[in-house]
mmCIF file of C-alpha atoms in Angstrom:
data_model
loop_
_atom_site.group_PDB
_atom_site.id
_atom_site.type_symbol
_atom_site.label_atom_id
_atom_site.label_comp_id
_atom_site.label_asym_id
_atom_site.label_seq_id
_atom_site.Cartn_x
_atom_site.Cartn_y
_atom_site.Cartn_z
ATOM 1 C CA UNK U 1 -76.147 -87.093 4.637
ATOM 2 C CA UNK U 2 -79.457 -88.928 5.498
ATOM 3 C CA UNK U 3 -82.688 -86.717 6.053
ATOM 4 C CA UNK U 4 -83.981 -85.989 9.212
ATOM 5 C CA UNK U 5 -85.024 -88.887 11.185
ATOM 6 C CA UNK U 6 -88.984 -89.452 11.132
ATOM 7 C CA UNK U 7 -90.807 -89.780 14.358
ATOM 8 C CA UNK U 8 -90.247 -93.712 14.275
ATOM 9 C CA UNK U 9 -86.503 -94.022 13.276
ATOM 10 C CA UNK U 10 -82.913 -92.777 14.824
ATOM 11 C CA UNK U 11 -79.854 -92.438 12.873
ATOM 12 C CA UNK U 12 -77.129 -92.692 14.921
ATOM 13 C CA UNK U 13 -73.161 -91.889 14.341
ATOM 14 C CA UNK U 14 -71.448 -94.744 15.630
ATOM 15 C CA UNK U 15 -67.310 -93.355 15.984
ATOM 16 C CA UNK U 16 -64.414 -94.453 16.856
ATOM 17 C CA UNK U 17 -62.487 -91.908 18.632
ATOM 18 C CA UNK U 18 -59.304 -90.732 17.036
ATOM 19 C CA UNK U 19 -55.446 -92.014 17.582
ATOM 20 C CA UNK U 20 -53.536 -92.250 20.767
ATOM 21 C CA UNK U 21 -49.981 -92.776 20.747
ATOM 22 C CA UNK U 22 -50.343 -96.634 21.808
ATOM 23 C CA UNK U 23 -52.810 -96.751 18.465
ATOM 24 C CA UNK U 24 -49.955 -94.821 16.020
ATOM 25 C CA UNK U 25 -47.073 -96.842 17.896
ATOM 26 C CA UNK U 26 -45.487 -99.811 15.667
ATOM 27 C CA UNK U 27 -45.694 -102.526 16.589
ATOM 28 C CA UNK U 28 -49.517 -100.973 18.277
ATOM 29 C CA UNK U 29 -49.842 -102.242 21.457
ATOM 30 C CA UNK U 30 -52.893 -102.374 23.266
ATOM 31 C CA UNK U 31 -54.807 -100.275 24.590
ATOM 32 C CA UNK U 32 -58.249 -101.348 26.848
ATOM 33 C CA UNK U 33 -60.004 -99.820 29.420
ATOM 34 C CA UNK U 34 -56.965 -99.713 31.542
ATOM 35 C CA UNK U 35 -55.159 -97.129 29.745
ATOM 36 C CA UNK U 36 -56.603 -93.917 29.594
ATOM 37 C CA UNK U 37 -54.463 -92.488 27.053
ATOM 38 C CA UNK U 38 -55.171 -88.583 25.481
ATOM 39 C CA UNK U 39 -55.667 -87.873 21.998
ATOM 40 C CA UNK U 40 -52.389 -87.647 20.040
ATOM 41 C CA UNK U 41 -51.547 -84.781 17.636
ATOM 42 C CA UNK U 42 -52.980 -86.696 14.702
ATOM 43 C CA UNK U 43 -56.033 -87.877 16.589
ATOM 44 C CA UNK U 44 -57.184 -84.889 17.624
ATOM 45 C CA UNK U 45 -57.001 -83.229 13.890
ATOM 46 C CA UNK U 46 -58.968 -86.708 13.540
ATOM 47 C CA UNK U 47 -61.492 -85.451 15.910
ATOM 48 C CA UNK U 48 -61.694 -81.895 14.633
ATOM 49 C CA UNK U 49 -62.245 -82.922 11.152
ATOM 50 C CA UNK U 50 -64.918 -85.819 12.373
ATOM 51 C CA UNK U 51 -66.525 -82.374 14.005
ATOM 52 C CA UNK U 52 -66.405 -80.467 10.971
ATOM 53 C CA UNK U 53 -67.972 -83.060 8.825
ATOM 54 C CA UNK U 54 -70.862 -84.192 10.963
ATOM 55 C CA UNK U 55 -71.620 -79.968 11.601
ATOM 56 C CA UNK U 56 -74.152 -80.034 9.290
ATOM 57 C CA UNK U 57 -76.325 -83.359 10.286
ATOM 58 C CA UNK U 58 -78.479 -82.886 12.564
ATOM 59 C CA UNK U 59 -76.826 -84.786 15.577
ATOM 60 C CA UNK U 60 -79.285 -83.683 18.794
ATOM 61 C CA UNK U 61 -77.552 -85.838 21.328
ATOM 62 C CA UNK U 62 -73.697 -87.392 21.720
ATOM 63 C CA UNK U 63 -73.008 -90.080 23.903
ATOM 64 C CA UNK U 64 -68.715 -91.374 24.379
ATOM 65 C CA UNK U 65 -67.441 -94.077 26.607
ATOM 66 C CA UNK U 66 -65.861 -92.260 29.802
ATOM 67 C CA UNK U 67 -62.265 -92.809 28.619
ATOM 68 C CA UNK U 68 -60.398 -89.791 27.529
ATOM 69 C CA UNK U 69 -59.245 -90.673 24.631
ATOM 70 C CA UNK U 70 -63.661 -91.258 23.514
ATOM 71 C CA UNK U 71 -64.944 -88.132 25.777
ATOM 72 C CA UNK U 72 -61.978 -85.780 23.586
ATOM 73 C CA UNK U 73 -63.499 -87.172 20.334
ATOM 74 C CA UNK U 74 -66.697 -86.904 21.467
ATOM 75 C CA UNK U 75 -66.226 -83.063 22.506
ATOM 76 C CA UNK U 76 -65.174 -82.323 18.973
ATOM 77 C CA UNK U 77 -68.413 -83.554 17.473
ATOM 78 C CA UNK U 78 -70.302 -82.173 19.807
ATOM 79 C CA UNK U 79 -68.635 -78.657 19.612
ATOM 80 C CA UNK U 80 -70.353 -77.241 16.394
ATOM 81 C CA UNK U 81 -73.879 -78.037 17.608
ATOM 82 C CA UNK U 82 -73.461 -76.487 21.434
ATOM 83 C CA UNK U 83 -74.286 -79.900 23.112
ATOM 84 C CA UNK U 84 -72.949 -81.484 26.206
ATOM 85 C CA UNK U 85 -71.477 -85.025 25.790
ATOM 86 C CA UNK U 86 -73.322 -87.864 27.441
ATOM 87 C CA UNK U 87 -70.640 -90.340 29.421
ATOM 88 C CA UNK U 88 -72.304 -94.238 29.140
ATOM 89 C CA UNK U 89 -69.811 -96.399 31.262
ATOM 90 C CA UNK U 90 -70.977 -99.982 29.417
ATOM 91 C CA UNK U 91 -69.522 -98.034 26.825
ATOM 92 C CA UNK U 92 -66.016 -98.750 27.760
ATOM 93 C CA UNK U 93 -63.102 -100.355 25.839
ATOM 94 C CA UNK U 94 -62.996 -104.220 26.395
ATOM 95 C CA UNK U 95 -60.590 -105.721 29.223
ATOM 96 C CA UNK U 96 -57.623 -106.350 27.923
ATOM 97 C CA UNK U 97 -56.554 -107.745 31.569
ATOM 98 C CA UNK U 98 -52.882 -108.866 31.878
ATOM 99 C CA UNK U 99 -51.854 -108.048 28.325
ATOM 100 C CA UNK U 100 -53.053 -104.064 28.687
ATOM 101 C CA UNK U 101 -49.839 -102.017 27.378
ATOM 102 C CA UNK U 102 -48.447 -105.039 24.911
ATOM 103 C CA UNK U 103 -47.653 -105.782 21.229
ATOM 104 C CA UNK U 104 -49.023 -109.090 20.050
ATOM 105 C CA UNK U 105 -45.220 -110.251 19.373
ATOM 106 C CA UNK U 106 -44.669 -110.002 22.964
ATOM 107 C CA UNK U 107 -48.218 -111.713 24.070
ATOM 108 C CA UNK U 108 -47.025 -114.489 21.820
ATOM 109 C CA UNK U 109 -43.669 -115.237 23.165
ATOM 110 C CA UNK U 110 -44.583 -114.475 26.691
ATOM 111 C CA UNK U 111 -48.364 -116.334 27.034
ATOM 112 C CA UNK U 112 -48.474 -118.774 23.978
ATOM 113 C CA UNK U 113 -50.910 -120.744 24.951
ATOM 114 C CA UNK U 114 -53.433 -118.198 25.871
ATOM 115 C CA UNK U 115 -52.339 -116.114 22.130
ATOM 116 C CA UNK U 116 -53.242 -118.825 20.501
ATOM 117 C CA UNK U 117 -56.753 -119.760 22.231
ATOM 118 C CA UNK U 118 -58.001 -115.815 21.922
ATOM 119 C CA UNK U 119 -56.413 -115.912 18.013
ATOM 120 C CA UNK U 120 -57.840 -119.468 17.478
ATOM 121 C CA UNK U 121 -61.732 -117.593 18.779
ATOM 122 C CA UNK U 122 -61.486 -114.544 20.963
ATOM 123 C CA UNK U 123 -65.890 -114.617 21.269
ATOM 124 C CA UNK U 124 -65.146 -117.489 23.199
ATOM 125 C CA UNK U 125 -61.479 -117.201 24.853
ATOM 126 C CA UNK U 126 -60.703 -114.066 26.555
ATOM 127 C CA UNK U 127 -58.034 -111.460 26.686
ATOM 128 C CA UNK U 128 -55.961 -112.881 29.446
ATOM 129 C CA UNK U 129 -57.517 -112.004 32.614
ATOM 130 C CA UNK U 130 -59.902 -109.939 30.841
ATOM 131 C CA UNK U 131 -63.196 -110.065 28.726
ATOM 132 C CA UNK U 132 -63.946 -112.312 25.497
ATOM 133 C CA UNK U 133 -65.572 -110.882 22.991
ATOM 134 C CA UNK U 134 -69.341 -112.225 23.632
ATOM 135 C CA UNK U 135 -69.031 -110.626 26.998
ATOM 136 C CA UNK U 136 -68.290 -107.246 25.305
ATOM 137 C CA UNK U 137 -70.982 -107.272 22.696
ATOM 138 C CA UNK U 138 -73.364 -108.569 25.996
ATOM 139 C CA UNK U 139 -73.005 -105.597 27.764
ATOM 140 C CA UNK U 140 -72.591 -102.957 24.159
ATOM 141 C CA UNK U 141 -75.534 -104.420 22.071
ATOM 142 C CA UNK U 142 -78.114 -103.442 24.822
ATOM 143 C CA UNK U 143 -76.977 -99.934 25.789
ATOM 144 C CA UNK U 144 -76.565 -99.060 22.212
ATOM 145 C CA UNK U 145 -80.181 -100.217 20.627
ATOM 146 C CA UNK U 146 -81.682 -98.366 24.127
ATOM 147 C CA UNK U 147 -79.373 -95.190 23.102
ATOM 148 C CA UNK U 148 -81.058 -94.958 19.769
ATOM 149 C CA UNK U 149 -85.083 -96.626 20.838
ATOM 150 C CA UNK U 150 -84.654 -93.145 23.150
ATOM 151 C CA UNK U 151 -83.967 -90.884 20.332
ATOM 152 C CA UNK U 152 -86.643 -91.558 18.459
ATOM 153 C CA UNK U 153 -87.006 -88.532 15.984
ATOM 154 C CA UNK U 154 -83.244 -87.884 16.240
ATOM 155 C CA UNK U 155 -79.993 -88.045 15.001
ATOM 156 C CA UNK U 156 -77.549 -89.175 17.729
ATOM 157 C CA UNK U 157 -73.513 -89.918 17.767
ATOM 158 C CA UNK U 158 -71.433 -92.392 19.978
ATOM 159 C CA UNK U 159 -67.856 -92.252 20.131
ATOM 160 C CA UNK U 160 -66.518 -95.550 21.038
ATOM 161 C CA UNK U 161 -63.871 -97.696 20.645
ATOM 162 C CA UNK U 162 -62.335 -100.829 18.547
ATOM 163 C CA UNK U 163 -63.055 -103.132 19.760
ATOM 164 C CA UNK U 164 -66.615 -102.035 21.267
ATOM 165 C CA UNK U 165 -67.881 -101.133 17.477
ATOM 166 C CA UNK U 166 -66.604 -104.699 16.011
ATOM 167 C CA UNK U 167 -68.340 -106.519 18.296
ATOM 168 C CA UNK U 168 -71.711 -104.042 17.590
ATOM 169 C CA UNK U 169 -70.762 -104.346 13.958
ATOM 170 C CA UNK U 170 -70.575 -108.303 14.403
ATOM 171 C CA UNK U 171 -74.191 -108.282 15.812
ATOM 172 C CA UNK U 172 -75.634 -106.525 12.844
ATOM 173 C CA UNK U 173 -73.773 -108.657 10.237
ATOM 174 C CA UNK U 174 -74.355 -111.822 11.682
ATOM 175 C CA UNK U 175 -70.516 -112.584 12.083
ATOM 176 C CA UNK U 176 -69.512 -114.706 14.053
ATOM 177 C CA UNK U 177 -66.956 -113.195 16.601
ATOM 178 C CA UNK U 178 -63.809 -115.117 15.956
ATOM 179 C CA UNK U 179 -63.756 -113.282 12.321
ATOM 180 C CA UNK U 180 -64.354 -110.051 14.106
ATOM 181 C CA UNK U 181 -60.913 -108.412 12.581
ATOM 182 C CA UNK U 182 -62.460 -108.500 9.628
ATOM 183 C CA UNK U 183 -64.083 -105.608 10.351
ATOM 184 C CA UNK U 184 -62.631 -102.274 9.648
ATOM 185 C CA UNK U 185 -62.730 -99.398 12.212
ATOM 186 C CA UNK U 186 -60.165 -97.117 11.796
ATOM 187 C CA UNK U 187 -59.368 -93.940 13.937
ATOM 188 C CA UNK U 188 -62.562 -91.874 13.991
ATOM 189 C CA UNK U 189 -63.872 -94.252 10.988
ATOM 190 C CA UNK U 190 -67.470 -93.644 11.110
ATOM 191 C CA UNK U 191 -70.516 -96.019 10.880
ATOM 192 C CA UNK U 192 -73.753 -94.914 10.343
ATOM 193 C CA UNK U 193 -76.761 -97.155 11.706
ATOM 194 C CA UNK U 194 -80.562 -96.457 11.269
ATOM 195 C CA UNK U 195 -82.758 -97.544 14.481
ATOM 196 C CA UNK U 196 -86.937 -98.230 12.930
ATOM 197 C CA UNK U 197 -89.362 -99.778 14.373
ATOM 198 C CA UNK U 198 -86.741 -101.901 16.738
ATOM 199 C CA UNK U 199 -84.806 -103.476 14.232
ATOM 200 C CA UNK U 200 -81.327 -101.794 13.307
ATOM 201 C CA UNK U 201 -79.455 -101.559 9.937
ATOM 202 C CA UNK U 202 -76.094 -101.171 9.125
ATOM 203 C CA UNK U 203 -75.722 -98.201 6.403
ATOM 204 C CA UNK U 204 -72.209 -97.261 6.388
ATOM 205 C CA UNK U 205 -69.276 -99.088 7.576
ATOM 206 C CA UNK U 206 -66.016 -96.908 9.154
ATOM 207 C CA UNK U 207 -66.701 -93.918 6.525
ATOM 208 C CA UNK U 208 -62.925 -92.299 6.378
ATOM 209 C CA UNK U 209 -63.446 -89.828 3.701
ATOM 210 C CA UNK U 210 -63.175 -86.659 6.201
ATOM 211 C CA UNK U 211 -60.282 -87.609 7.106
ATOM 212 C CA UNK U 212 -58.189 -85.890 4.318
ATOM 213 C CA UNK U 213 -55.636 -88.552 4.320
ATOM 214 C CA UNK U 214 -55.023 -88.840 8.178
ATOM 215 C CA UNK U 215 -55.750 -92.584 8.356
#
């Protein structure tokens, strides 16, 4: 657990909320900002354990994107310390436009062409009829860095989503966002970032070790 924060620096949680049944189906099919899919049985033990181990940091604020499946996470981190959750719309999953509810088998067979631009570099090409992934880390990277510049002092956590943390992640690593699936975020995988003097570091990357062998 880091200490607490000194006036000049934030430490902020950054989550991904736990699993839906479109995240534990197989193939997983996917799941944007159009589906606003509950917490399954296993993601919300995800969420409760998440609580449970962040109880004792001292989180003084929690922000989640507005979808459900973020704001139920979010809840169960910010049960144990009595604090509202903060909804941040830019926050949201990416647009997944015409290939919301699919498995990439299907997206192959059915839009070839367009599978293989966004596989071939989905920071350029976009999600059919939806976002590419420079568009999503345009709108994330600024609300984020303001989240934690106005916590100064503080410990904050976000519950996001996948593909909203990659392309954060991405940012801070200075990956290039066609190799973004390289980065791991798992169900309620946890990153931990520290905000000082307006430059951010990565510390931890999707932390799973609460989890108790939920995955």
């Amino acid at each position: 657990m880091p200490p607490s924060p000194a006036p000049h620096t934030c430490w902020c949680y950054l989550i991904r909320h736990g699993a839906t049944i479109h995240n534990l189906a197989r193939p997983v099919r996917l799941q944007g900002r159009g589906t606003d899919a509950e917490l399954s049985e296993i993601g919300l033990q995800q969420a409760q354990q998440t609580g449970r181990w962040l109880a004792d940091h001292p989180i003084a604020a929690v922000y989640a994107s507005p979808l459900l499946r973020a704001k139920q996470t979010a809840e169960a981190v910010a049960e144990p310390h009595r604090l509202a959750v903060n909804l941040v719309d830019d926050l949201v999953e990416v647009d997944v436009g015409q290939w919301e509810g699919r498995c990439w088998d299907e997206i192959e067979q059915n839009d070839p062409e367009g599978y293989r631009r966004f596989m071939e570099d989905a920071g350029k090409n976009p999600y059919q009829g939806g976002e590419n992934l420079v568009m999503v880390q345009q709108r994330v990277v600024p609300v984020l860095d303001r989240l934690m510049a106005e916590n100064l002092g503080r410990s904050i956590a976000v519950v996001a989503h996948n593909v909203v943390n990659r392309a954060y992640v991405a940012r801070l690593l200075e990956i290039n966002l066609r190799h973004y699936r390289k980065i791991p975020q798992d169900n309620c995988g946890v990153n931990l970032l520290r905000y000082r003097n307006g430059e951010v570091k990565l510390i931890t990357v999707n932390a799973l070790e609460h989890l108790n062998g939920l995955g």
